[in-house]
Amino acid sequence: MRTFTPEELTPRQRHHYILGSINPRPICFASTLDKEGKPNLAPYSFFNVFSSTPPILIFSVNTRRDGSNKDTLNNVKETGELVINLVNYPMARQMAICGVEYDTGINEFEKGGFTPVPSEKVKPFRVKESPVQFECKVLEVKALSDKPGAANLIIAQALLIHANEDIFAEDDTIDPRKIDMVGRLGNFNYSRANGESLFAIKQPPAEIAIGFDNLPDDLKGSKVLTGHHLAMMAGVTGTPSEEELDDYLNSEEAAEEIKELHPEIKDDKNILHEKVKDFLNKGEVRQAWLLYLAARHKF
Ligand SMILES: Cc1cc2nc3c(=O)[nH]c(=O)nc-3n(C[C@H](O)[C@H](O)[C@H](O)COP(=O)(O)O)c2cc1C
């Protein structure tokens, strides 16, 4: 383990260790207007949502290396409004062009090949290609330090939300495969929330799980089951009842499954743990518990 105080790192290391580890970060593609009404568009990945009621989005803009302000910061300070457009995979390569430090007054909609669409509640344009666009008013701009490279927090409230029809599932929720979001990592790396990188963990907060502390010691010390497997067993609200276990023990299914387990499992718990793992890998948590308890009962 490497341990540092922020002060002992060079600014470059500090920047890299923070960006290289706190990720993937969503990207706020900020559309603003300068005081003459010229459009500006730039990506910011120090960004997230901090409230849904009311909808509060926060991102931060560093000052440039020479200490000057980026256009987005000047524009939100001057106009008090912006559109935060989210970035998905089909538009990611174009978005990166808008991160180039073009001179003030250059329209990055044109540089990145994006289509400006008029907004309804604010003056800056929305990005047509973006799957979700938030028309926002700026609540506060807070400078975090006066040193060069220091960040300025921009706290914004969404007044109107536009979501592309194509990202919705049949039940009106947003389908992660359809929205196909990207995240920013360290250096020039990005990730895509799609395909094999998507997974669900159904652990409803209101259903009180038994927890690791209630797992039998041999499971907790298993050489076969990982933290992931144990969490599946610890994530249940209760283990099978005596009655359920009796029903299982009297079933043909149990006879088959338990026959495969040697009585030697007394000495070698790995055999049983392997079998439990097979069920867990198929997502059959109840079955894993039944087999485990039944084997303990039999041998
Ligand atoms: C994906 C991505 C994320 C970025 N995130 C940030 C960020 O969080 N803070 C920042 O100051 N600059 C960030 N940048 C750099 C700015 O986009 C860049 O300095 C841009 O030229 C600023 O434009 P502006 O002066 O028009 O606001 C990022 C660039 C990219 C490509």
PDB file of N, CA, C and O in Angstrom, residues 167 174-181 193-194 198:
ATOM      1  N   ILE A 167     -33.749   6.067 -25.751  1.00  0.00           N
ATOM      2  CA  ILE A 167     -33.021   5.469 -24.604  1.00  0.00           C
ATOM      3  C   ILE A 167     -33.963   4.727 -23.656  1.00  0.00           C
ATOM      4  O   ILE A 167     -33.512   4.100 -22.705  1.00  0.00           O
ATOM      5  N   ILE A 174     -34.954   4.091 -18.074  1.00  0.00           N
ATOM      6  CA  ILE A 174     -33.877   4.288 -19.055  1.00  0.00           C
ATOM      7  C   ILE A 174     -33.055   3.007 -19.120  1.00  0.00           C
ATOM      8  O   ILE A 174     -32.598   2.494 -18.095  1.00  0.00           O
ATOM      9  N   ASP A 175     -32.922   2.480 -20.320  1.00  0.00           N
ATOM     10  CA  ASP A 175     -32.209   1.220 -20.529  1.00  0.00           C
ATOM     11  C   ASP A 175     -30.713   1.527 -20.696  1.00  0.00           C
ATOM     12  O   ASP A 175     -30.325   2.236 -21.633  1.00  0.00           O
ATOM     13  N   PRO A 176     -29.855   0.997 -19.782  1.00  0.00           N
ATOM     14  CA  PRO A 176     -28.414   1.317 -19.870  1.00  0.00           C
ATOM     15  C   PRO A 176     -27.797   0.921 -21.212  1.00  0.00           C
ATOM     16  O   PRO A 176     -26.866   1.569 -21.689  1.00  0.00           O
ATOM     17  N   ARG A 177     -28.326  -0.139 -21.840  1.00  0.00           N
ATOM     18  CA  ARG A 177     -27.774  -0.563 -23.145  1.00  0.00           C
ATOM     19  C   ARG A 177     -28.115   0.440 -24.230  1.00  0.00           C
ATOM     20  O   ARG A 177     -27.374   0.633 -25.182  1.00  0.00           O
ATOM     21  N   LYS A 178     -29.264   1.057 -24.071  1.00  0.00           N
ATOM     22  CA  LYS A 178     -29.685   2.018 -25.102  1.00  0.00           C
ATOM     23  C   LYS A 178     -29.018   3.370 -24.913  1.00  0.00           C
ATOM     24  O   LYS A 178     -28.653   4.021 -25.878  1.00  0.00           O
ATOM     25  N   ILE A 179     -28.852   3.794 -23.661  1.00  0.00           N
ATOM     26  CA  ILE A 179     -28.243   5.121 -23.456  1.00  0.00           C
ATOM     27  C   ILE A 179     -26.733   5.047 -23.714  1.00  0.00           C
ATOM     28  O   ILE A 179     -26.131   5.991 -24.194  1.00  0.00           O
ATOM     29  N   ASP A 180     -26.090   3.894 -23.399  1.00  0.00           N
ATOM     30  CA  ASP A 180     -24.705   3.624 -23.828  1.00  0.00           C
ATOM     31  C   ASP A 180     -23.714   4.719 -23.373  1.00  0.00           C
ATOM     32  O   ASP A 180     -22.984   5.294 -24.189  1.00  0.00           O
ATOM     33  N   MET A 181     -23.707   4.973 -22.059  1.00  0.00           N
ATOM     34  CA  MET A 181     -22.900   6.077 -21.522  1.00  0.00           C
ATOM     35  C   MET A 181     -21.400   5.787 -21.553  1.00  0.00           C
ATOM     36  O   MET A 181     -20.970   4.643 -21.510  1.00  0.00           O
ATOM     37  N   ALA A 193     -20.296   2.001 -20.650  1.00  0.00           N
ATOM     38  CA  ALA A 193     -21.213   1.218 -19.808  1.00  0.00           C
ATOM     39  C   ALA A 193     -22.165   0.447 -20.702  1.00  0.00           C
ATOM     40  O   ALA A 193     -23.300   0.860 -20.933  1.00  0.00           O
ATOM     41  N   ASN A 194     -21.635  -0.663 -21.240  1.00  0.00           N
ATOM     42  CA  ASN A 194     -22.467  -1.457 -22.136  1.00  0.00           C
ATOM     43  C   ASN A 194     -21.886  -2.865 -22.216  1.00  0.00           C
ATOM     44  O   ASN A 194     -20.808  -3.116 -21.686  1.00  0.00           O
ATOM     45  N   LEU A 198     -21.788  -4.310 -18.062  1.00  0.00           N
ATOM     46  CA  LEU A 198     -23.010  -4.029 -17.290  1.00  0.00           C
ATOM     47  C   LEU A 198     -23.381  -5.234 -16.447  1.00  0.00           C
ATOM     48  O   LEU A 198     -23.353  -6.356 -16.928  1.00  0.00           O
TER      49      LEU A 198
END
